[in-house]
Each structure stands twice: as structure tokens, then as C-alpha cells.
Coordinates of N, CA and C in Angstrom, one line a residue:
M175 N -38.3 -68.3 27.1 CA -37.2 -67.5 26.8 C -36.3 -67.9 25.8
P176 N -35.9 -67.4 24.9 CA -35.5 -68.0 23.7 C -33.8 -68.5 24.5
D177 N -32.8 -68.9 23.4 CA -32.3 -69.7 23.7 C -31.3 -68.8 23.9
L178 N -29.9 -68.4 24.9 CA -29.6 -67.2 24.9 C -28.0 -67.9 25.4
P179 N -27.0 -66.9 25.2 CA -25.5 -67.0 25.0 C -25.5 -66.9 26.8
Y180 N -24.4 -68.4 27.3 CA -24.6 -68.3 28.5 C -24.7 -67.3 29.3
E181 N -23.5 -66.2 28.9 CA -23.6 -64.8 29.8 C -25.0 -64.3 30.3
A182 N -25.6 -64.0 29.2 CA -26.6 -63.4 29.1 C -27.8 -63.9 29.8
Y183 N -27.8 -65.1 29.6 CA -28.9 -66.2 30.5 C -28.2 -66.2 32.2
E184 N -27.4 -66.0 32.7 CA -26.8 -65.8 34.0 C -27.0 -64.2 34.5
L185 N -27.1 -63.5 33.3 CA -27.6 -61.8 33.6 C -29.5 -61.9 34.0
V186 N -29.7 -62.6 33.3 CA -31.1 -62.7 33.3 C -31.7 -63.2 34.9
E187 N -30.7 -64.5 35.0 CA -31.1 -65.0 36.4 C -30.9 -64.4 37.5
H188 N -29.5 -63.4 37.2 CA -28.9 -62.5 38.6 C -30.2 -61.6 38.3
L189 N -31.0 -61.1 37.5 CA -31.9 -60.0 37.7 C -33.0 -60.7 38.4
R190 N -33.6 -62.3 38.2 CA -34.7 -62.9 38.3 C -34.6 -62.8 40.4
R191 N -33.4 -63.1 40.6 CA -33.1 -63.8 42.1 C -33.0 -61.8 42.5
T192 N -32.6 -60.6 42.4 CA -32.5 -59.6 42.8 C -33.0 -58.6 42.9
V193 N -33.9 -58.2 41.6 CA -34.5 -57.2 40.8 C -36.0 -57.7 40.7
T194 N -36.6 -58.4 40.1 CA -37.9 -58.5 39.5 C -37.9 -59.9 39.1
D195 N -38.9 -60.8 39.8 CA -40.1 -61.9 39.3 C -40.8 -61.7 38.1
D196 N -40.5 -60.9 37.7 CA -41.4 -60.6 36.4 C -41.2 -61.3 35.4
E197 N -41.9 -62.0 34.9 CA -41.6 -62.7 33.4 C -41.3 -62.6 32.0
R198 N -42.3 -61.4 32.1 CA -42.7 -60.5 31.2 C -41.5 -59.5 31.0
V199 N -41.3 -58.8 32.5 CA -40.2 -57.6 31.9 C -38.6 -58.8 31.5
L200 N -38.3 -59.9 32.5 CA -37.2 -60.8 32.1 C -37.1 -61.2 30.6
A201 N -37.8 -61.4 30.2 CA -38.1 -61.7 28.9 C -38.2 -60.8 27.7
A202 N -38.3 -59.8 28.3 CA -38.1 -58.7 27.2 C -36.4 -58.3 27.5
I203 N -35.9 -58.4 28.5 CA -34.4 -58.4 28.4 C -34.0 -59.5 28.3
A204 N -34.0 -60.2 28.0 CA -33.2 -61.8 27.7 C -33.8 -61.6 25.7
D205 N -34.5 -61.1 25.4 CA -34.9 -60.7 24.0 C -34.0 -59.8 23.5
T206 N -33.7 -58.8 24.1 CA -32.8 -57.7 23.4 C -31.4 -57.9 24.0
P207 N -30.8 -58.0 22.7 CA -29.7 -58.2 22.8 C -28.4 -56.6 23.1
R208 N -28.1 -56.9 24.6 CA -27.5 -55.7 24.7 C -26.2 -55.9 24.1
D209 N -25.5 -56.6 23.5 CA -24.2 -56.7 23.2 C -24.2 -56.1 21.7
R210 N -25.6 -55.8 20.9 CA -25.8 -54.5 20.2 C -25.7 -53.5 20.1
F211 N -25.7 -52.9 21.3 CA -26.2 -51.5 21.8 C -25.1 -50.9 22.3
V212 N -23.4 -51.5 22.0 CA -22.5 -51.3 22.9 C -21.5 -51.2 22.0
A213 N -20.0 -50.7 21.8 CA -18.8 -50.7 20.8 C -18.7 -52.0 20.7
E214 N -18.1 -52.3 19.7 CA -17.5 -53.6 19.4 C -16.7 -54.2 20.7
H215 N -15.6 -53.1 21.0 CA -14.6 -52.9 21.9 C -15.0 -53.7 23.1
L216 N -16.4 -53.6 23.6 CA -16.8 -53.7 24.7 C -18.0 -54.7 24.9
R217 N -18.1 -55.4 23.9 CA -18.9 -56.3 24.1 C -18.9 -57.6 24.3
P218 N -17.7 -58.2 24.7 CA -17.4 -58.7 26.0 C -17.5 -58.3 27.6
Y219 N -18.4 -57.2 27.6 CA -18.2 -57.1 28.7 C -19.9 -57.0 28.7
A220 N -20.9 -56.7 27.8 CA -22.3 -56.3 27.2 C -23.1 -57.5 28.4
Y221 N -23.0 -58.3 29.1 CA -23.8 -58.9 29.5 C -23.4 -58.8 31.4
E222 N -22.2 -58.4 31.7 CA -22.0 -57.9 33.3 C -23.2 -56.9 33.7
D223 N -23.4 -57.1 34.8 CA -24.4 -55.6 35.4 C -23.7 -54.4 35.8
T224 N -23.3 -54.2 34.8 CA -22.6 -52.2 34.7 C -22.8 -51.6 33.9
A225 N -23.0 -50.5 34.2 CA -23.0 -49.6 33.4 C -22.0 -49.8 32.1
L226 N -21.7 -49.3 30.9 CA -20.8 -49.2 29.9 C -21.0 -47.7 29.5
P227 N -20.0 -47.2 28.7 CA -20.0 -45.9 28.0 C -20.5 -46.4 26.6
T228 N -21.2 -45.1 26.1 CA -21.7 -45.1 24.7 C -20.7 -44.0 24.3
E229 N -22.1 -43.4 22.8 CA -21.5 -42.8 22.5 C -21.8 -40.6 23.4
A230 N -20.7 -39.8 22.7 CA -21.1 -38.7 23.2 C -21.1 -38.6 25.0
G231 N -20.2 -38.7 25.5 CA -19.9 -38.9 26.9 C -21.1 -39.7 27.5
Q232 N -22.0 -40.6 26.9 CA -23.1 -41.1 27.6 C -22.7 -42.5 28.1
T233 N -23.6 -42.9 28.6 CA -23.4 -45.0 29.2 C -25.1 -45.1 28.8
I234 N -25.0 -46.5 28.7 CA -26.0 -47.7 28.5 C -25.8 -48.4 30.2
S235 N -27.3 -47.9 31.0 CA -27.7 -47.9 32.1 C -26.7 -49.6 32.6
Q236 N -26.8 -50.0 33.7 CA -26.8 -51.1 34.4 C -27.6 -51.8 34.7
P237 N -28.1 -53.0 33.9 CA -28.9 -53.8 33.8 C -30.1 -53.8 35.2
T238 N -29.2 -53.9 36.2 CA -30.4 -53.7 37.1 C -31.0 -52.7 37.6
I239 N -30.2 -51.6 37.3 CA -31.5 -50.3 36.9 C -32.5 -50.5 36.0
V240 N -31.7 -51.0 34.9 CA -33.0 -51.3 33.9 C -34.1 -52.2 33.9
A241 N -33.6 -53.3 34.5 CA -34.6 -54.0 35.1 C -35.7 -53.2 36.4
M242 N -34.9 -52.5 37.0 CA -36.0 -52.0 38.2 C -36.6 -51.1 37.7
M243 N -36.2 -49.9 37.2 CA -37.1 -49.2 36.3 C -38.1 -49.4 35.6
T244 N -38.0 -50.3 34.3 CA -39.3 -51.3 33.7 C -39.6 -51.5 34.3
A245 N -39.6 -52.5 35.4 CA -40.8 -53.2 36.3 C -41.7 -52.1 37.1
A246 N -41.1 -51.1 37.5 CA -41.5 -50.2 37.8 C -42.8 -49.4 37.7
L247 N -43.0 -49.9 35.9 CA -43.5 -48.8 35.1 C -44.4 -49.9 35.0
A248 N -45.0 -51.0 35.3 CA -46.0 -51.9 35.6 C -46.8 -52.2 34.0
L249 N -46.4 -52.4 33.0 CA -46.7 -52.1 31.9 C -47.6 -53.6 31.7
A250 N -48.3 -53.1 30.8 CA -49.5 -54.4 31.0 C -49.3 -54.9 29.0
G251 N -49.4 -54.4 28.5 CA -49.3 -54.8 26.6 C -49.3 -53.7 26.1
D252 N -50.3 -52.7 26.5 CA -51.4 -52.0 25.8 C -51.2 -50.2 26.0
E253 N -49.9 -50.1 26.4 CA -50.0 -48.9 26.7 C -48.9 -47.7 26.1
R254 N -48.9 -46.4 25.7 CA -48.0 -45.8 24.8 C -47.1 -45.2 26.0
V255 N -45.9 -45.4 25.6 CA -44.5 -44.9 26.7 C -43.8 -44.1 26.3
L256 N -43.5 -42.9 27.0 CA -42.3 -41.6 26.3 C -41.4 -42.4 27.3
D257 N -40.2 -42.4 26.5 CA -38.9 -42.9 27.0 C -37.8 -41.1 27.1
V258 N -37.5 -40.7 27.9 CA -36.6 -39.6 27.6 C -35.7 -39.9 28.1
G259 N -34.9 -39.6 27.0 CA -32.8 -39.6 27.1 C -32.7 -41.1 26.2
T260 N -33.2 -41.0 25.2 CA -32.6 -42.9 24.0 C -31.4 -43.0 24.4
G261 N -30.5 -42.7 24.2 CA -29.5 -42.9 24.3 C -28.7 -44.0 23.0
S262 N -28.7 -45.3 23.8 CA -28.0 -46.0 22.4 C -29.4 -46.6 22.2
G263 N -30.7 -46.6 22.8 CA -31.8 -47.3 22.1 C -32.2 -48.6 23.2
Y264 N -31.1 -49.3 24.1 CA -31.7 -50.2 24.3 C -32.7 -50.2 25.5
Q265 N -33.3 -49.2 26.0 CA -34.1 -49.0 27.1 C -35.2 -49.2 26.2
A266 N -35.5 -48.4 25.1 CA -36.5 -48.3 24.4 C -36.8 -49.8 23.4
A267 N -35.8 -50.0 23.4 CA -36.3 -51.6 22.9 C -36.5 -52.3 23.5
I268 N -36.4 -52.6 25.1 CA -36.9 -53.6 26.1 C -38.3 -52.7 26.1
L269 N -38.7 -51.6 26.2 CA -39.7 -51.1 26.6 C -41.0 -51.8 25.4
A270 N -40.1 -51.8 24.0 CA -41.0 -51.8 23.2 C -41.5 -53.1 22.8
R271 N -41.0 -54.4 23.6 CA -41.8 -55.9 23.8 C -42.8 -55.8 24.8
L272 N -42.6 -54.8 25.5 CA -43.2 -54.5 26.7 C -44.7 -54.1 26.4
C273 N -44.9 -52.8 25.1 CA -46.2 -52.1 25.2 C -46.5 -51.7 23.8
R274 N -47.5 -51.2 23.5 CA -48.1 -51.0 22.0 C -46.8 -50.1 21.2
E275 N -47.0 -48.9 21.8 CA -45.9 -47.9 21.1 C -45.3 -47.3 21.8
V276 N -44.0 -46.9 22.2 CA -43.3 -46.2 22.4 C -42.4 -44.8 21.9
V277 N -42.6 -44.0 22.2 CA -42.0 -42.2 21.9 C -41.0 -41.8 22.3
S278 N -39.4 -42.0 21.9 CA -38.2 -41.9 22.3 C -38.0 -40.8 22.4
V279 N -37.3 -39.5 22.8 CA -36.5 -38.3 22.4 C -35.3 -38.2 22.9
E280 N -34.5 -37.9 22.2 CA -32.8 -37.8 22.5 C -32.9 -36.5 22.1
V281 N -31.8 -35.2 22.8 CA -31.3 -34.1 22.6 C -29.6 -34.3 21.9
V282 N -29.2 -35.4 22.0 CA -28.0 -35.4 20.9 C -27.9 -36.0 19.5
D283 N -28.1 -35.2 18.6 CA -28.7 -35.9 17.0 C -28.3 -37.1 17.0
S284 N -26.8 -37.0 17.1 CA -25.8 -38.5 16.6 C -26.4 -39.7 17.5
L285 N -27.0 -39.5 18.4 CA -27.3 -40.5 19.4 C -28.4 -41.1 18.8
R286 N -29.4 -39.6 18.5 CA -31.1 -40.6 18.0 C -30.6 -41.1 16.6
R287 N -30.2 -40.9 15.7 CA -29.6 -41.3 14.6 C -29.3 -42.8 14.8
S288 N -28.1 -42.9 15.4 CA -27.8 -44.3 15.7 C -28.8 -45.3 16.0
A289 N -29.1 -44.4 17.2 CA -30.3 -45.6 18.1 C -31.3 -46.0 17.0
A290 N -32.0 -44.8 16.0 CA -33.1 -45.3 15.3 C -32.8 -46.3 14.7
D291 N -31.4 -46.6 13.9 CA -30.7 -47.0 13.0 C -30.8 -48.6 13.4
R292 N -30.0 -48.8 14.6 CA -29.9 -49.8 15.4 C -31.4 -50.6 15.7
L293 N -32.5 -49.5 16.3 CA -33.8 -50.4 16.3 C -34.4 -51.0 15.1
Q294 N -33.8 -50.4 14.0 CA -34.4 -50.3 12.5 C -33.9 -51.9 12.6
T295 N -32.5 -51.8 12.4 CA -31.7 -53.6 12.1 C -32.2 -54.7 13.0
L296 N -32.7 -54.5 14.4 CA -33.1 -55.2 15.0 C -34.4 -55.9 14.7
G297 N -34.9 -54.9 13.8 CA -36.7 -55.3 13.4 C -37.4 -54.6 14.5
I298 N -37.5 -53.7 15.0 CA -38.0 -52.9 15.9 C -38.9 -51.5 15.8
R299 N -40.0 -52.4 15.1 CA -40.7 -51.2 14.6 C -42.2 -50.2 15.1
N300 N -42.1 -50.3 16.8 CA -42.8 -49.8 17.3 C -42.7 -48.7 17.9
V301 N -41.1 -48.3 17.8 CA -40.7 -46.9 18.5 C -40.6 -46.2 17.6
T302 N -40.7 -45.1 17.6 CA -40.5 -43.5 17.2 C -39.2 -42.5 17.9
V303 N -38.1 -42.5 17.4 CA -37.1 -41.6 18.1 C -36.9 -40.2 17.4
L304 N -37.5 -39.2 18.2 CA -37.5 -38.0 17.7 C -36.5 -36.7 18.2
Q305 N -36.0 -36.3 17.7 CA -34.9 -35.3 18.3 C -35.6 -34.3 19.6
A306 N -35.2 -34.1 20.3 CA -35.5 -33.5 21.6 C -35.8 -31.6 20.9
G307 N -37.0 -31.1 21.8 CA -36.9 -29.9 21.0 C -36.3 -29.1 22.8
D308 N -37.3 -28.0 22.3 CA -37.0 -26.9 23.6 C -38.0 -27.1 24.9
V309 N -39.0 -28.3 24.7 CA -39.6 -28.5 26.1 C -39.8 -30.2 26.4
L310 N -39.6 -30.4 27.2 CA -39.0 -31.6 27.7 C -40.2 -32.7 27.6
G311 N -39.6 -33.8 26.8 CA -41.4 -34.9 26.6 C -40.9 -34.5 25.2
A312 N -42.7 -34.6 24.9 CA -43.5 -34.6 23.9 C -44.7 -34.4 24.2
P313 N -45.1 -33.5 24.5 CA -46.5 -33.2 25.1 C -47.2 -32.8 24.0
E314 N -47.0 -32.8 22.6 CA -47.5 -33.0 21.3 C -48.1 -34.0 21.1
L315 N -47.7 -35.2 21.5 CA -48.6 -36.3 21.6 C -48.7 -37.4 22.9
A316 N -49.0 -36.3 24.0 CA -49.1 -36.8 24.9 C -51.1 -36.6 24.7
P317 N -51.7 -37.6 25.7 CA -51.0 -38.2 27.2 C -50.1 -40.1 26.7
F318 N -49.7 -39.9 27.9 CA -48.7 -41.1 27.7 C -49.1 -42.1 29.1
D319 N -49.3 -43.4 28.8 CA -49.5 -43.8 29.7 C -48.4 -44.7 30.8
A320 N -47.4 -44.1 30.3 CA -46.2 -44.4 31.1 C -45.1 -43.5 31.0
I321 N -44.3 -43.0 31.5 CA -43.0 -42.1 31.5 C -42.0 -42.8 31.9
L322 N -40.5 -43.0 31.4 CA -39.3 -43.6 31.5 C -38.3 -42.5 31.9
V323 N -37.5 -41.5 32.4 CA -36.4 -40.9 32.2 C -35.5 -41.5 32.2
A324 N -34.1 -41.3 31.6 CA -33.0 -41.7 31.9 C -32.0 -41.0 32.1
A325 N -32.6 -39.6 33.0 CA -31.5 -38.7 33.3 C -32.0 -38.0 35.0
A326 N -31.3 -37.6 35.2 CA -31.2 -37.3 36.6 C -32.7 -35.6 36.7
A327 N -32.9 -35.7 37.5 CA -33.2 -34.0 37.0 C -33.5 -34.0 39.1
P328 N -33.4 -32.4 39.0 CA -33.4 -32.3 40.7 C -34.5 -32.5 41.2
S329 N -35.7 -32.2 40.6 CA -37.0 -32.7 41.4 C -37.6 -33.3 40.3
V330 N -39.2 -33.6 40.2 CA -40.0 -34.3 39.6 C -40.7 -33.3 38.7
P331 N -40.0 -33.5 37.4 CA -40.5 -32.2 36.5 C -42.5 -31.6 36.3
D332 N -42.7 -30.9 36.9 CA -44.1 -31.0 36.7 C -44.6 -31.0 35.1
A333 N -43.5 -30.7 34.1 CA -43.9 -30.8 32.7 C -44.2 -32.1 32.2
L334 N -43.4 -33.1 32.8 CA -43.6 -34.3 32.5 C -45.0 -35.1 33.1
V335 N -45.0 -34.6 34.0 CA -46.6 -35.3 35.2 C -47.9 -34.7 34.0
A336 N -47.1 -33.9 33.6 CA -48.7 -33.0 33.1 C -48.7 -33.8 31.4
Q337 N -47.7 -34.6 31.3 CA -47.8 -35.8 29.9 C -48.5 -37.1 30.6
L338 N -48.5 -37.2 31.4 CA -49.5 -38.7 32.0 C -51.0 -38.7 31.8
A339 N -51.6 -39.5 31.1 CA -52.4 -40.3 31.1 C -53.1 -40.2 32.7
P340 N -54.7 -40.3 32.9 CA -54.9 -40.6 34.2 C -54.5 -41.6 35.0
G341 N -53.8 -42.5 35.5 CA -53.1 -44.0 35.8 C -52.0 -43.7 35.6
G342 N -51.4 -43.0 35.4 CA -50.2 -43.2 34.5 C -49.2 -43.2 35.5
R343 N -48.0 -43.9 34.9 CA -46.6 -44.0 36.4 C -45.7 -43.1 35.1
L344 N -44.6 -42.5 35.8 CA -43.7 -41.7 36.0 C -42.5 -41.9 36.5
V345 N -41.5 -42.9 36.4 CA -40.2 -43.1 36.6 C -39.1 -42.5 36.7
I346 N -38.3 -41.5 37.0 CA -37.2 -40.7 37.2 C -36.2 -40.5 38.2
P347 N -35.3 -40.6 38.0 CA -34.2 -40.3 38.8 C -34.3 -39.0 39.4
V348 N -34.6 -38.4 40.7 CA -34.2 -37.1 41.4 C -33.4 -37.0 42.4
G349 N -32.6 -36.0 42.6 CA -31.7 -35.6 43.2 C -30.5 -34.6 42.7
S350 N -29.3 -34.7 43.3 CA -28.2 -33.7 42.9 C -27.4 -34.2 41.9
R351 N -26.7 -33.8 40.8 CA -26.0 -34.4 40.1 C -24.8 -35.8 40.2
E352 N -24.5 -35.6 41.6 CA -23.9 -37.0 41.8 C -24.4 -38.2 42.6
V353 N -25.7 -38.3 42.9 CA -26.7 -38.7 43.3 C -28.0 -38.5 43.8
Q354 N -28.6 -40.0 43.3 CA -30.2 -39.7 43.2 C -31.0 -40.8 44.0
E355 N -32.5 -40.5 44.1 CA -32.9 -41.7 44.4 C -34.4 -42.1 43.2
L356 N -34.1 -43.1 42.7 CA -35.5 -43.5 41.5 C -36.6 -43.1 42.3
T357 N -37.4 -42.8 41.5 CA -38.6 -42.2 42.1 C -39.7 -42.5 41.1
R358 N -40.8 -43.2 41.8 CA -42.2 -43.4 40.9 C -43.0 -42.2 41.6
V359 N -43.7 -41.6 40.0 CA -44.9 -40.8 40.1 C -45.8 -41.6 39.5
T360 N -47.1 -41.4 40.5 CA -48.3 -42.1 40.0 C -49.6 -40.9 39.7
L361 N -50.5 -40.6 38.4 CA -50.9 -39.4 38.7 C -51.8 -40.2 38.7
Q362 N -52.9 -40.3 40.1 CA -54.3 -40.5 40.1 C -55.4 -40.5 39.5
E363 N -56.4 -41.0 39.1 CA -57.9 -40.6 38.5 C -57.9 -39.3 39.2
D364 N -58.2 -39.1 40.2 CA -58.8 -37.5 40.4 C -57.5 -36.6 40.9
G365 N -56.8 -36.4 40.0 CA -55.9 -35.2 39.7 C -54.7 -35.2 40.5
R366 N -54.8 -35.9 41.7 CA -53.9 -36.0 43.2 C -52.6 -36.8 42.5
R367 N -51.1 -36.4 42.8 CA -50.5 -37.5 42.3 C -49.6 -38.2 44.0
T368 N -48.3 -39.5 43.6 CA -48.3 -40.1 44.9 C -47.3 -40.2 44.3
E369 N -45.9 -40.3 45.3 CA -44.5 -40.4 44.7 C -44.0 -41.6 45.8
E370 N -43.3 -42.9 45.3 CA -42.7 -43.8 45.7 C -41.2 -43.5 45.5
H371 N -40.2 -44.1 46.3 CA -39.3 -44.0 46.4 C -38.6 -45.4 46.4
L372 N -37.7 -46.1 45.5 CA -37.5 -46.9 44.7 C -35.6 -47.7 45.2
G373 N -35.0 -46.8 45.7 CA -33.5 -46.7 45.7 C -32.6 -46.2 45.1
A374 N -31.4 -45.5 45.7 CA -30.3 -44.6 45.6 C -30.0 -45.3 44.1
C375 N -29.3 -44.5 43.1 CA -29.2 -44.6 41.7 C -28.1 -43.4 41.2
R376 N -27.7 -43.6 40.3 CA -26.5 -42.3 39.8 C -26.9 -42.5 38.7
F377 N -27.6 -41.2 37.6 CA -27.3 -41.4 36.4 C -26.8 -39.9 35.5
V378 N -26.4 -39.9 34.4 CA -26.3 -38.5 34.2 C -26.8 -37.5 34.0
P379 N -26.9 -36.3 34.4 CA -27.5 -35.2 34.8 C -28.9 -34.8 33.4
L380 N -30.1 -34.4 33.9 CA -30.8 -34.0 32.4 C -30.3 -32.4 32.0
I381 N -30.0 -31.8 31.0 CA -29.6 -30.7 31.1 C -30.5 -30.1 30.3
G382 N -31.3 -29.1 30.6 CA -32.5 -28.5 29.9 C -33.6 -28.0 30.9
P383 N -34.8 -27.8 29.9 CA -36.3 -27.3 30.9 C -36.4 -28.9 31.8
G384 N -36.7 -28.4 32.7 CA -36.7 -29.6 33.7 C -35.8 -30.3 34.8
G385 N -34.7 -29.7 33.6 CA -33.3 -30.2 34.7 C -32.5 -29.7 35.1
F386 N -31.3 -29.8 35.1 CA -29.6 -29.0 35.6 C -29.6 -28.1 34.3
E387 N -28.7 -27.2 34.8 CA -28.1 -26.0 34.2 C -26.8 -26.8 33.5
S388 N -26.7 -26.2 32.1 CA -24.9 -27.2 32.0 C -24.3 -26.2 32.4
E389 N -23.3 -26.8 32.2 CA -22.0 -26.8 33.1 C -21.2 -25.9 32.2
A390 N -20.2 -24.7 32.6 CA -19.5 -24.3 31.7 C -18.4 -25.0 31.8
P391 N -17.9 -25.0 30.3 CA -16.5 -25.8 29.5 C -15.4 -25.0 30.3

């Protein structure tokens, strides 16, 4: 691992003790400066194990959840990964260090643009950040070996399972708007799908196709 600020080192060691001993995942988190993905006034808290607010009412996920979701994808290095909900770009930056290519989609245009600029500034070249359209994911670019969704759905969206390659994994929070279960779906080679529940979590709701209806203001 690189020479890290003390706070970043402490966070990685905390994740090693509590979430995963996968050295590739831990190294990817260590190599990704979380303080570059939050507002300047929040940088003193960037390496705490907590979610932080970002732009447009969104959040950057708690590092424990990021590590858990990333490890659950079981990436070997040559995969194409779909990241649904770019947000700040932090999760996409970590995935980029673990796979061949990341396609990341974001519904909020200002978030998409700022995340793309941030990734470019950090020299991350294997992430394409796209504006989310009227369909969930990026079916025109499927299949993907792994899909990660950073927003909660009421059930596992069939539209995303359809974008998996045989043997592919989908990790997504599933449940109500208030509380969800982190779920891993594996598409078996024979077309069957299996589901595993990885623990309780809380994400912002996925709005639109495959997600929740927008609440009236």
C-alpha cells in the first residue's frame, strides 16, 4: 500500500478488521483519496467511517459499506463493471482499480459532470460516466460481469439482471425507502439466479425505472 495519511491508514486497518481481508480491495481503497470526493469543509472527516453529504442532496457512502459492496463483487481484474449511481465518483474510482472497465451512470447531470472531472483530474482513465436515460443501467453496453447499485430498490430489478453476463454478480440494496438489505444476485451459467443477503444498510432511493416513484414536493 502507498504511504498514507494516518487517518487513511487507520480507516483501511479498521476495514481490514471488520469487513474484508481482501488485499486488492483494501489497496484500492487506500489508493483512492476520499478527501478529494467531498467538499473542502468536510475534508477533516473524510477518513471517518461515516457517510457524508455531497451535492444535490446525495451522500458519499460509509467506507464500511463501500468495502462490503466492492468485496461482494469478487473482481479478479479483467471485468467490465456497471456502476449505477455515480454520485461523487468515489465508488467508481475504487472499482476502476480492480477491473478492466467501468461504465458509471448518473441521473443528475451536475453530479455526472463533476464526477467525470474529478476522475479525470485523478488520472483515472478506465471509467466512462454517462447520463442515465429512461431505462435502468446501460443495456446498450451490456453484458457486464458485475453491477453495483448505490441506491435502494424495492425489489431486484429484472432489467439489471438482464444486463449481467453468465456468472455475473449484481450487488444492490433492496427494501423500503427507510431500510434495506444489501443483496448479491448471481446469474448462474444455466440462467438461474441466486440471491444472498449480506446485511442491513440504508441508501437513498433509486428513483425511476426499477426503483421508487418520485415523491411529490
